[in-house]
Short mmCIF file of C-alpha atoms and ligand atoms in Angstrom, two decimals:
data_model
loop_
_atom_site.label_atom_id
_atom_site.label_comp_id
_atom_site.label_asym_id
_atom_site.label_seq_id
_atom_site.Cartn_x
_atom_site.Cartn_y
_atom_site.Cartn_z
CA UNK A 1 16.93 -54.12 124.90
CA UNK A 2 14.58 -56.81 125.11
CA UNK A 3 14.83 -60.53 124.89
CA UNK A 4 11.99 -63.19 123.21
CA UNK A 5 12.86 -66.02 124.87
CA UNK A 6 10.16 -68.12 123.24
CA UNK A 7 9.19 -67.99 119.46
CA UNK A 8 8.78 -70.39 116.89
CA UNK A 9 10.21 -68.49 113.54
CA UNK A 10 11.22 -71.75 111.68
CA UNK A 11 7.63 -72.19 111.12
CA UNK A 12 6.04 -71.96 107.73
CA UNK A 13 4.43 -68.80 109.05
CA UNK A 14 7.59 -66.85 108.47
CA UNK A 15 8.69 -67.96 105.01
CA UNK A 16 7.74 -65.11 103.12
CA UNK A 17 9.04 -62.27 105.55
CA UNK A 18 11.25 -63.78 107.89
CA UNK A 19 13.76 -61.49 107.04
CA UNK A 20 11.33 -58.22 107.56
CA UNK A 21 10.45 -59.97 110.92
CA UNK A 22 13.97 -59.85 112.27
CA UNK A 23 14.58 -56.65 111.35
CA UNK A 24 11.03 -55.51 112.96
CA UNK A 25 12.44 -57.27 116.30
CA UNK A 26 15.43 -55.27 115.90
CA UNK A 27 13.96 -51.99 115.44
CA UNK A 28 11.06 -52.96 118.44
CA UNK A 29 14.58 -53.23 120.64
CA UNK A 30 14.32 -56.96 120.61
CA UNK A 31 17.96 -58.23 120.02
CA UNK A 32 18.39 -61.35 121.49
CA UNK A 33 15.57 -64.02 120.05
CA UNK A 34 15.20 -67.72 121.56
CA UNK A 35 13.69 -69.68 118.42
CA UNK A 36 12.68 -72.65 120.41
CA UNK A 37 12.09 -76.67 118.46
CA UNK A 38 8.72 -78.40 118.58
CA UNK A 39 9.97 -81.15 116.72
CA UNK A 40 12.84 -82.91 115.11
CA UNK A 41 12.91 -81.18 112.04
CA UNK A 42 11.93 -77.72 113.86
CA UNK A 43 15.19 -78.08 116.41
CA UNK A 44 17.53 -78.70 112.81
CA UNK A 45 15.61 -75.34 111.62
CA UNK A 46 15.88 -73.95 114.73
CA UNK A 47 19.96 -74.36 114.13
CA UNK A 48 19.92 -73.01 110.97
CA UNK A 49 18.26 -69.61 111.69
CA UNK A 50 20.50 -69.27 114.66
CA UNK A 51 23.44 -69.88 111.96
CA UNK A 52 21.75 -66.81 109.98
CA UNK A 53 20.91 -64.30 112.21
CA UNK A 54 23.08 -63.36 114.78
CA UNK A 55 20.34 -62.35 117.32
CA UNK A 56 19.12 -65.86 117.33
CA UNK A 57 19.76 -68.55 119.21
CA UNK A 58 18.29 -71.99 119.35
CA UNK A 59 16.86 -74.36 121.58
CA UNK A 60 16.47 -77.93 121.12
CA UNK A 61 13.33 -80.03 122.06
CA UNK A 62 10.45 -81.56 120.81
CA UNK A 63 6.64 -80.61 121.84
CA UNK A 64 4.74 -82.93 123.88
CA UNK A 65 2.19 -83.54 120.90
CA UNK A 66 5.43 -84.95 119.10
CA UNK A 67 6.55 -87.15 121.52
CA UNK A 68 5.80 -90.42 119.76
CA UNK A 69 8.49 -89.61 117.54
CA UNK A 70 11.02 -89.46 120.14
CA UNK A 71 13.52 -92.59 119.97
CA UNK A 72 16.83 -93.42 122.43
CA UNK A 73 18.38 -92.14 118.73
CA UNK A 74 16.58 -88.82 118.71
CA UNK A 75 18.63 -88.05 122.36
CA UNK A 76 21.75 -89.14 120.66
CA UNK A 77 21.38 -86.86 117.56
CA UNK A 78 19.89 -83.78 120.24
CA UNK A 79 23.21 -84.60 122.14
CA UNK A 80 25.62 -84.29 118.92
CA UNK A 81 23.47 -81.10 118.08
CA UNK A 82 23.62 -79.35 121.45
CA UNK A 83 27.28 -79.13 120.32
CA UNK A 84 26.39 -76.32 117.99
CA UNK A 85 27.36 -72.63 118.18
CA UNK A 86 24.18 -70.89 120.10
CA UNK A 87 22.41 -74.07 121.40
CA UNK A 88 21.00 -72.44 124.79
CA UNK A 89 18.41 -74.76 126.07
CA UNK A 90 16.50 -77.76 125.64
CA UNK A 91 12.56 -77.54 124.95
CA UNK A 92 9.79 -77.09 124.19
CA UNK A 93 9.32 -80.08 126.16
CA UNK A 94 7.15 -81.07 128.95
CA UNK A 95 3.17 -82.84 129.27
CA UNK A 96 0.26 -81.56 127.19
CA UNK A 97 -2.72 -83.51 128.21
CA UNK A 98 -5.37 -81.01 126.77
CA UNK A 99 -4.93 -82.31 123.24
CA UNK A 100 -3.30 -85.38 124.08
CA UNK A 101 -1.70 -85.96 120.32
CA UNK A 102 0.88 -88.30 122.01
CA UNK A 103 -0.22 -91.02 124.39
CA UNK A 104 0.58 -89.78 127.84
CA UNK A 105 2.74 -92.78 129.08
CA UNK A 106 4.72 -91.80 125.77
CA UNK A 107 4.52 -88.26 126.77
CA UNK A 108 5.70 -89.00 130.20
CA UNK A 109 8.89 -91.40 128.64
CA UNK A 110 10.04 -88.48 126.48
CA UNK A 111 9.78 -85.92 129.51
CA UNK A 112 11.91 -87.80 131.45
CA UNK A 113 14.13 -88.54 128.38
CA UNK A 114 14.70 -84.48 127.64
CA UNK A 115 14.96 -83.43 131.71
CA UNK A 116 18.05 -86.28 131.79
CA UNK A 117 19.50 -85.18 128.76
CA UNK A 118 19.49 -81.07 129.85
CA UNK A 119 21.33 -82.41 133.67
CA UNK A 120 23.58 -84.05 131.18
CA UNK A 121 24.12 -80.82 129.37
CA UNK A 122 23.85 -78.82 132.06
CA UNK A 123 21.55 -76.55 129.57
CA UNK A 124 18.05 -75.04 130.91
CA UNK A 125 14.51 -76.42 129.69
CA UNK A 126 11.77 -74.58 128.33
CA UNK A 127 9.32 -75.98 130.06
CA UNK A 128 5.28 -76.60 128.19
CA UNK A 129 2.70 -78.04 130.72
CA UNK A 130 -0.97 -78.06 129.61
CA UNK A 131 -3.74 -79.37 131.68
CA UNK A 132 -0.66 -81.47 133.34
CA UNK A 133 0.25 -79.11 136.22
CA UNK A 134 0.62 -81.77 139.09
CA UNK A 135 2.10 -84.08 136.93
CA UNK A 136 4.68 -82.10 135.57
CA UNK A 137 5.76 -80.98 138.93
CA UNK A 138 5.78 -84.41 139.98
CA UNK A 139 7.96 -85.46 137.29
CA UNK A 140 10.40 -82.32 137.93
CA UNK A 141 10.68 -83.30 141.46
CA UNK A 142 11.89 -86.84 140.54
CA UNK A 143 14.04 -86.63 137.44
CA UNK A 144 15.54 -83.40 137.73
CA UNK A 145 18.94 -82.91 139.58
CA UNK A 146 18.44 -80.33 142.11
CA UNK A 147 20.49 -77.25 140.64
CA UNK A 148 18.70 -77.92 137.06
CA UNK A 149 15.98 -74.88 136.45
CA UNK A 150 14.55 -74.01 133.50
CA UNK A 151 11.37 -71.93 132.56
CA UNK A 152 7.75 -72.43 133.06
CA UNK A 153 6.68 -71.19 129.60
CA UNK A 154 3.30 -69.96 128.36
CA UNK A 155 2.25 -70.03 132.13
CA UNK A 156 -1.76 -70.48 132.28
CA UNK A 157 -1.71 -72.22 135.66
CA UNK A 158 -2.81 -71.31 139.20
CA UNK A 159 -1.27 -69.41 142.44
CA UNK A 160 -0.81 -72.94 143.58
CA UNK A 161 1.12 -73.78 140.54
CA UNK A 162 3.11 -70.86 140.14
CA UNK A 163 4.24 -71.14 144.24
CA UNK A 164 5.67 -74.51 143.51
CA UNK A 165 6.87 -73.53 140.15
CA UNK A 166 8.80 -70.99 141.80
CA UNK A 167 9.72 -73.13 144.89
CA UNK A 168 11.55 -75.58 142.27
CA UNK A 169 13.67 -72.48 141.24
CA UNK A 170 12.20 -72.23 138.06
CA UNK A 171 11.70 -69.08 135.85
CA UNK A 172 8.15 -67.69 134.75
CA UNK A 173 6.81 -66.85 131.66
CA UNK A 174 3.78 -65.78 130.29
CA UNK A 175 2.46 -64.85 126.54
CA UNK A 176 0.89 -61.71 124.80
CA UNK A 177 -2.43 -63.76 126.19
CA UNK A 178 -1.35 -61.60 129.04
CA UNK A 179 -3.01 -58.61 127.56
CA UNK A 180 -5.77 -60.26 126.10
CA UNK A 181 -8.82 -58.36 127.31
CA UNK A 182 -10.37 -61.43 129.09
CA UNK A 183 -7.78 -62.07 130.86
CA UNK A 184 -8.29 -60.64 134.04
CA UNK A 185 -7.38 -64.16 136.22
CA UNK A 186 -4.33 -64.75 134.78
CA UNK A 187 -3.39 -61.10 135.49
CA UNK A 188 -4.50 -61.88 139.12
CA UNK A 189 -1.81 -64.67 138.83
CA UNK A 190 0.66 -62.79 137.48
CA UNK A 191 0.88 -60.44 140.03
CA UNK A 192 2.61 -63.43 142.26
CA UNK A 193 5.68 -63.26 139.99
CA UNK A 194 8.65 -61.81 141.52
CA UNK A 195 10.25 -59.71 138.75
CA UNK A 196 13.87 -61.87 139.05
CA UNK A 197 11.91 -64.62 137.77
CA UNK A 198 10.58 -62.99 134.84
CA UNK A 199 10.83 -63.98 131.63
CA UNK A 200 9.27 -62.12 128.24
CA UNK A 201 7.86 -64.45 125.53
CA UNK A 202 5.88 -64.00 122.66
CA UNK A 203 5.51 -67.93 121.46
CA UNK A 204 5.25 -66.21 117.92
CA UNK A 205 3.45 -67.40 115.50
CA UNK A 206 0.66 -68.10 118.40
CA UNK A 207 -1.16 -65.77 120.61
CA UNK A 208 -0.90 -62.07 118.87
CA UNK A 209 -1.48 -59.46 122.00
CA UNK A 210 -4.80 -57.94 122.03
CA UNK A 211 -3.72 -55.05 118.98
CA UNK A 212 -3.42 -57.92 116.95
CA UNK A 213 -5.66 -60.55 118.50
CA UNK A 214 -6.46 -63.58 115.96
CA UNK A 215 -3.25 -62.30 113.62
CA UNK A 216 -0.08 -63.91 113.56
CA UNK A 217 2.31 -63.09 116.45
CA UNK A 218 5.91 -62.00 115.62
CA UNK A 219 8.93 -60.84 118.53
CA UNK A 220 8.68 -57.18 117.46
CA UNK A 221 4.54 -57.14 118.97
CA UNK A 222 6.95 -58.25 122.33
CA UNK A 223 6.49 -54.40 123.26
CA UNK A 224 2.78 -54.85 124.16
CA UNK A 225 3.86 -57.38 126.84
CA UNK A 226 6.69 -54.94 128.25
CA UNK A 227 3.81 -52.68 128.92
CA UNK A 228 1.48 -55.10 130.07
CA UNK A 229 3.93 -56.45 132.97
CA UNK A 230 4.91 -52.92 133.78
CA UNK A 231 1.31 -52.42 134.92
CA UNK A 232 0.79 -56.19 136.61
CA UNK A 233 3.97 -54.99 138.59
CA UNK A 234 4.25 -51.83 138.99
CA UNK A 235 7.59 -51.01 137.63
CA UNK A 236 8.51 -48.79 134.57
CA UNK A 237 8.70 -50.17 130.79
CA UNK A 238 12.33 -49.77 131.34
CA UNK A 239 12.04 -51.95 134.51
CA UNK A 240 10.70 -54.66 132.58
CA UNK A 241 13.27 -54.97 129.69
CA UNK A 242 16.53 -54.47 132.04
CA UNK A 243 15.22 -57.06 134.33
CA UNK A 244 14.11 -59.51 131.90
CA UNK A 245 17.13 -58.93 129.33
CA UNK A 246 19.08 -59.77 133.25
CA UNK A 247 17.54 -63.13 133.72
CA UNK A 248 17.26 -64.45 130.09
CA UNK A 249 21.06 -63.53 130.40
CA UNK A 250 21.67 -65.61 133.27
CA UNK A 251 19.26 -68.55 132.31
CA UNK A 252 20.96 -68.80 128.93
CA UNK A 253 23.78 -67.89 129.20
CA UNK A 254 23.60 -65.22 126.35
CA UNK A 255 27.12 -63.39 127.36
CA UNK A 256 25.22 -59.75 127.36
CA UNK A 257 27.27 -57.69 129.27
CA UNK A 258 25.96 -56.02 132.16
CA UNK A 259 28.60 -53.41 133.63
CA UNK A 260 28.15 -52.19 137.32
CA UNK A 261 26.45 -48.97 137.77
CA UNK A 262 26.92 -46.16 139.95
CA UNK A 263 23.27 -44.21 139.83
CA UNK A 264 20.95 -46.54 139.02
CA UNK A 265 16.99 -46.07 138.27
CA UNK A 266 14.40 -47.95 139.52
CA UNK A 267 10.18 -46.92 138.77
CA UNK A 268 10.61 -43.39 138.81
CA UNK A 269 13.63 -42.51 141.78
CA UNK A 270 17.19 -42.95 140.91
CA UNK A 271 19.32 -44.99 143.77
CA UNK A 272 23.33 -44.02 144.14
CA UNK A 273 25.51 -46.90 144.40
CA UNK A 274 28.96 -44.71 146.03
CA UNK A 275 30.09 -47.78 147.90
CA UNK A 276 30.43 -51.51 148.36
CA UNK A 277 31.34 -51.04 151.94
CA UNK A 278 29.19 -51.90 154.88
CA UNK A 279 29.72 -52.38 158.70
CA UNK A 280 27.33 -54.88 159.11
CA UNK A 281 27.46 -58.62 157.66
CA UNK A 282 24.25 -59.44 157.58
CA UNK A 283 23.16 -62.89 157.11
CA UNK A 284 20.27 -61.93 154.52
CA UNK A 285 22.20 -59.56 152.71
CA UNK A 286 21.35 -59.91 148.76
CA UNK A 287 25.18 -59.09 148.30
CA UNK A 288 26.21 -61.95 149.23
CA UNK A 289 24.32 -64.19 146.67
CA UNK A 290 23.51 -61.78 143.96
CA UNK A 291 25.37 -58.84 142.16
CA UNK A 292 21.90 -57.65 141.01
CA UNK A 293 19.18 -55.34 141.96
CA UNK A 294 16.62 -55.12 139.97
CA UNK A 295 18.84 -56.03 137.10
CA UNK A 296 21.12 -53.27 138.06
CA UNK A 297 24.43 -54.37 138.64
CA UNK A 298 26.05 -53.34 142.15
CA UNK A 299 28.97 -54.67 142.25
CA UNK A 300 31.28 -51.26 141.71
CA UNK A 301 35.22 -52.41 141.04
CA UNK A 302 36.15 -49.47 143.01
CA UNK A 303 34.55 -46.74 144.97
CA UNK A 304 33.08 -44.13 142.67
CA UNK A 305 34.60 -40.47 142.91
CA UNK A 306 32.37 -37.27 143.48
CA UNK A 307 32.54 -36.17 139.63
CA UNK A 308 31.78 -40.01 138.59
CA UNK A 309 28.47 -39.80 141.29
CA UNK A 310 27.85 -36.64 139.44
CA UNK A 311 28.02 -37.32 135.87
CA UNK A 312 26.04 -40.48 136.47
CA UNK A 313 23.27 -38.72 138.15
CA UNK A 314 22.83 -36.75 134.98
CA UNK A 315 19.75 -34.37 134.97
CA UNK A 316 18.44 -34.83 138.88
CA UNK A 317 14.42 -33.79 137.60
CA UNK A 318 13.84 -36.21 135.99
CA UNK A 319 12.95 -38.14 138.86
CA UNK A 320 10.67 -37.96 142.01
CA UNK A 321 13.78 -38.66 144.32
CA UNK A 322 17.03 -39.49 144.44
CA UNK A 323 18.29 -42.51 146.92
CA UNK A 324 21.61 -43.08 148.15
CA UNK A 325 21.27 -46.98 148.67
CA UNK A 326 23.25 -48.98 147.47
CA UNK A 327 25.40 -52.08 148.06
CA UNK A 328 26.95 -50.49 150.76
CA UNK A 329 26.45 -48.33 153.38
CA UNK A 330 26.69 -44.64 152.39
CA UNK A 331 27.76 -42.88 155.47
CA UNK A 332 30.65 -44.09 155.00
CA UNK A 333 31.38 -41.76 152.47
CA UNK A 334 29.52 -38.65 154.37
CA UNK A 335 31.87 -35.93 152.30
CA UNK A 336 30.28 -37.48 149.15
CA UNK A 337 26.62 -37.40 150.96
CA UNK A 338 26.83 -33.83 151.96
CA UNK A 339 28.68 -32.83 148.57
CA UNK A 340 26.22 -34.75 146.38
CA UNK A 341 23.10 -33.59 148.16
CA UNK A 342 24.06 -30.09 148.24
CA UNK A 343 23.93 -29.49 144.71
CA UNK A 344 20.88 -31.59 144.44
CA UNK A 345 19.17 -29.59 146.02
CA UNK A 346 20.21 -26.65 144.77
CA UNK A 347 17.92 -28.08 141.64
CA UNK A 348 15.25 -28.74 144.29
CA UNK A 349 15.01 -32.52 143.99
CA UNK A 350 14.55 -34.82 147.05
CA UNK A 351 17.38 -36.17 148.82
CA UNK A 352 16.76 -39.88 151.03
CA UNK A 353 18.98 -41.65 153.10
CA UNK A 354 18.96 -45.17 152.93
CA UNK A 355 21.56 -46.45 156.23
CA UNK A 356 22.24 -48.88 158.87
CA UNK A 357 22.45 -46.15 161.20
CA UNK A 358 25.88 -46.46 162.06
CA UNK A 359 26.84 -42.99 160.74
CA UNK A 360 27.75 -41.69 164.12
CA UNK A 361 29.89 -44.59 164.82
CA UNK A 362 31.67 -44.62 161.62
CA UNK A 363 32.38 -41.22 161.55
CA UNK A 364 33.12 -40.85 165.63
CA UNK A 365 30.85 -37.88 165.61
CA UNK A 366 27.01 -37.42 165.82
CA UNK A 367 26.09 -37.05 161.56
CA UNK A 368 22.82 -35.43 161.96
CA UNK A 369 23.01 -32.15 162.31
CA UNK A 370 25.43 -31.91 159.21
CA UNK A 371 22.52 -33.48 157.09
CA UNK A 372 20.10 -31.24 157.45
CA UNK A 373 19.25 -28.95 154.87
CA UNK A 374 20.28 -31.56 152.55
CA UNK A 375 18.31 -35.18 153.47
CA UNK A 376 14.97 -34.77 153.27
CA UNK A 377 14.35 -38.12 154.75
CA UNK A 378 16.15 -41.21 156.48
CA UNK A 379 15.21 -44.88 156.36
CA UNK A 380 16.91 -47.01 159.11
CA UNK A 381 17.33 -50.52 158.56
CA UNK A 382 16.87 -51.66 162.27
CA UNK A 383 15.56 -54.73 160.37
CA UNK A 384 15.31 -56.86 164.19
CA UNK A 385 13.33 -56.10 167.45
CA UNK A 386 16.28 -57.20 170.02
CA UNK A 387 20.18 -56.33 170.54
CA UNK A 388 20.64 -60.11 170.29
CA UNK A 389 19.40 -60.43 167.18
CA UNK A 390 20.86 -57.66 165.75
CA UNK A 391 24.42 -58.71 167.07
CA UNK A 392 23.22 -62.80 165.83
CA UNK A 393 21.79 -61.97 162.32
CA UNK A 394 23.46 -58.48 161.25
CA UNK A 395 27.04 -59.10 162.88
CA UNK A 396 27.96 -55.00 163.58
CA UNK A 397 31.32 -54.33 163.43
CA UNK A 398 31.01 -51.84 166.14
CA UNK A 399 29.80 -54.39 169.53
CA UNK A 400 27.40 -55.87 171.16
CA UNK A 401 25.52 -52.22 171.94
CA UNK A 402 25.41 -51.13 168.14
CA UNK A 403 21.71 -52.01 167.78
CA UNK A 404 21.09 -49.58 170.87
CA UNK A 405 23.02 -47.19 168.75
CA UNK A 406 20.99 -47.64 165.99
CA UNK A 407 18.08 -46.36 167.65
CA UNK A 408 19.62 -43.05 169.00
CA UNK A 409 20.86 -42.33 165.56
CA UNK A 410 17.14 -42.64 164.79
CA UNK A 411 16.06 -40.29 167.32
CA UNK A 412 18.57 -37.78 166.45
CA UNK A 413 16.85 -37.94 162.85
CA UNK A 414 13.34 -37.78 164.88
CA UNK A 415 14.83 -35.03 166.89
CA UNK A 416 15.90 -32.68 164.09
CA UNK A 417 12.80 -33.41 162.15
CA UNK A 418 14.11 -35.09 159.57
CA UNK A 419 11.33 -37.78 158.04
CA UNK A 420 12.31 -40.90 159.92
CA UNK A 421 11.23 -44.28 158.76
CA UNK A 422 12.67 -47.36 160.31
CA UNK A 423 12.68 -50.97 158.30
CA UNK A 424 12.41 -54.29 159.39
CA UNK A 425 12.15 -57.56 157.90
CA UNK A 426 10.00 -60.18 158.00
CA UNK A 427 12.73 -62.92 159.13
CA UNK A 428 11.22 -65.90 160.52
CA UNK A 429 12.24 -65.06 163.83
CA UNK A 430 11.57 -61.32 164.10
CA UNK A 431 8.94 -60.20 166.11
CA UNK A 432 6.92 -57.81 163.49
CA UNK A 433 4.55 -56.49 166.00
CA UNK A 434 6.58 -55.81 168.38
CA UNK A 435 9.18 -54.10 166.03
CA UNK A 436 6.09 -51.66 164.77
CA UNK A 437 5.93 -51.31 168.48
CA UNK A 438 9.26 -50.15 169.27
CA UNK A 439 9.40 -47.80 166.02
CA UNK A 440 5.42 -46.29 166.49
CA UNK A 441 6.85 -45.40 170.45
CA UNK A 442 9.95 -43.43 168.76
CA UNK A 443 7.81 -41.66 166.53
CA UNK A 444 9.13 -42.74 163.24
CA UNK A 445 7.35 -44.56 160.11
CA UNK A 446 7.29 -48.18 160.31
CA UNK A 447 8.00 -50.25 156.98
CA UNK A 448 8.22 -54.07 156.70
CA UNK A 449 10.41 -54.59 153.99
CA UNK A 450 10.02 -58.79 152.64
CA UNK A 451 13.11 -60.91 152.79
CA UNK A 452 14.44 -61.39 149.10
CA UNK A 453 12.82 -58.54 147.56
CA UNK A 454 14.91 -55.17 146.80
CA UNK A 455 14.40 -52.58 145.21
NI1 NI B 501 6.00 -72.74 121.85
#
């Protein structure tokens, strides 16, 4: 499933096929559509098709060329509208001083107008800034109220730019212009996109990807983009739509649901969720604000049993490993970890260990030896270069000497030649060279793993 969270389909464009063009969407996978208003009479249209086809929604806003058409009445008619079954957002709306078809003070007036009415509404905006970058921002900064986000569409700024866009909390969103063959820079930019800000887009009718370069655009060519991003990023094709379909879901509220998942893919390993438990509390912990990996929900209502694990592994080859990770810590299930592995690799797949390193405590034993055979490697979140950071920032349940701990249950790995690598992250008050220090001197591999990124 993907989602086009920016197209224009009330246009004239679409009035001889626009029923051919949803049904192209839906066949391309494309089943949730955001037809977003330039204008007055586009936002009514906008309505309408979202009355028609039940894998459109509408948005309500009026494009920055327009914006000398925008009266005090105009808000009070958007206002009555927003009412509407499938209203999701408010935009296009924004500053477009490249073509400058409205007067800018006038642009500026309606800006503000639209950002008040969305707090109001407590609705997202789709956000259009053209040759306006600073003052957009500017505006943002001063009008908005501080939990209102929205989405930079049709993004064609800077590094700078996208840094503060994402600073203001706002979403990201480029078009097929992506994969335009010139458009090497803004592929450079995109690479500074965090996928959980990620939006897909085709602003249909405009800007056909490359295939169809100088054509009219349409949300089934959204595809193209999938596989553009998936190289910008790094991630699979598959990567690309669950994520995206995630945060289109959460920006606009589009009641997909997403049900927690026990074995969950990500690029080409498969991670096992078996358990929401952990004996740390960490202060960073992506648990406690999000549900999410990756678009993956982790939130399991109970703990999984062996013959769930199993039949949600499904065929182990097809991937390069398989990870127990999770929102939990596994050891804690060790039975399952042993049981799990064993016939994993029995089918000769790769077995890692993601773990606080508290296995020995939890289990009052030392865990090592029992994992051989069947963990091909272990990485140790150590995460912190001192016991009194540990105890400060991951709050062990097991005492002030856990982090000391830690690091034997590392050796041990070391010891029985298992392939150790030990994590830390790049908190603001963590010592990164001298945590490579401490995990070069025990022999293992040192990763720095970046604060808010998983997965
Ligand atoms: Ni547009």
């Amino acid at each position: 499933m993907i989602i086009d969270t920016h197209c224009h389909l009330d246009f004239k464009d679409f009035d001889q096929d626009r029923d051919g063009v949803i049904d192209r969407a839906r066949k391309a996978g494309v089943n949730r559509i955001v037809n977003v208003g330039s204008s007055i009479e586009g936002t009514r249209r906008s309505i309408e098709l979202a009355k028609r086809y039940d894998i459109v929604y509408a948005s309500l806003g009026v494009h920055p060329h327009e914006a000398k058409s925008v009266t005090d009445k105009t808000i009070d008619d958007f206002r009555a509208l927003a009412k509407e079954r499938k209203v999701v957002a408010i935009g296009e709306v924004g500053l477009d001083y490249y073509r400058n078809l409205s007067p800018k003070e006038v642009q500026v007036g309606a800006f503000k107008k639209f950002i008040h009415l969305a707090g109001d509404l407590k609705l997202p905006m789709i956000l259009h800034s053209r040759e306006a970058d600073r003052e957009v921002l500017d505006i943002l900064r001063k009008e908005k109220e501080k939990d209102q986000t929205g989405v930079m569409h049709c993004f064609s700024g800077d590094e700078d730019f996208l840094k503060e866009c994402l600073d203001l909390g706002l979403f990201i969103s480029f078009t097929c212009n992506l994969t335009f063959k010139n458009a090497k820079n803004l592929r450079e930019v995109a690479k500074g996109v965090p996928a959980e800000r990620l939006l897909l887009e085709t602003d249909a009718p405009f800007l056909a990807p490359q295939e169809f370069r100088g054509k009219r655009n349409e949300p089934s060519y959204l595809v193209y983009l999938v596989e553009e991003w998936s190289k910008v990023l790094g991630l699979s094709k598959d990567d690309i739509a669950r994520i995206t379909t995630h945060n289109a879901n959460r920006l606009f509220k589009l009641n997909i649901e997403e049900p927690s998942e026990i074995a969950y893919p990500i690029r080409d390993s498969l991670y096992l969720n078996i358990t929401n438990e952990c004996t740390n509390a960490c202060d960073f912990c992506i648990r406690y604000y999000s549900g999410f990996v990756k678009g993956h929900n982790l939130r399991l209502g109970k703990e999984p049993t062996l013959e769930e694990i199993q039949n949600a592994i499904g065929d182990p080859k097809r991937y390069k490993e398989i990870v127990f990770c999770g929102y939990g810590e596994p050891t804690t299930r060790l039975d399952v970890i042993k049981a799990v592995s064993k016939e994993l690799k029995s089918n000769g797949v790769k077995v890692r260990l993601v773990t606080n390193g508290h296995g020995d405590l939890i289990n009052s034993r030392p865990i090592v030896k029992e994992l051989l055979g069947l963990v091909d490697k272990v990485s140790v979140s150590l995460n912190v270069d001192t016991q009194e950071q540990y105890n400060k920032i991951c709050k062990p349940n097991f005492g002030a000497d856990t982090y000391k701990k830690v690091l034997d249950f590392a050796k041990d790995c070391i010891r029985n030649n298992i392939e150790t690598e030990i994590t830390c992250l790049d908190l603001p008050d963590v010592d990164i060279k001298r945590c490579e220090r401490i995990v070069k001197e025990l022999g293992a591999i040192f990763r720095l793993r970046r604060m808010g990124v998983t997965g």
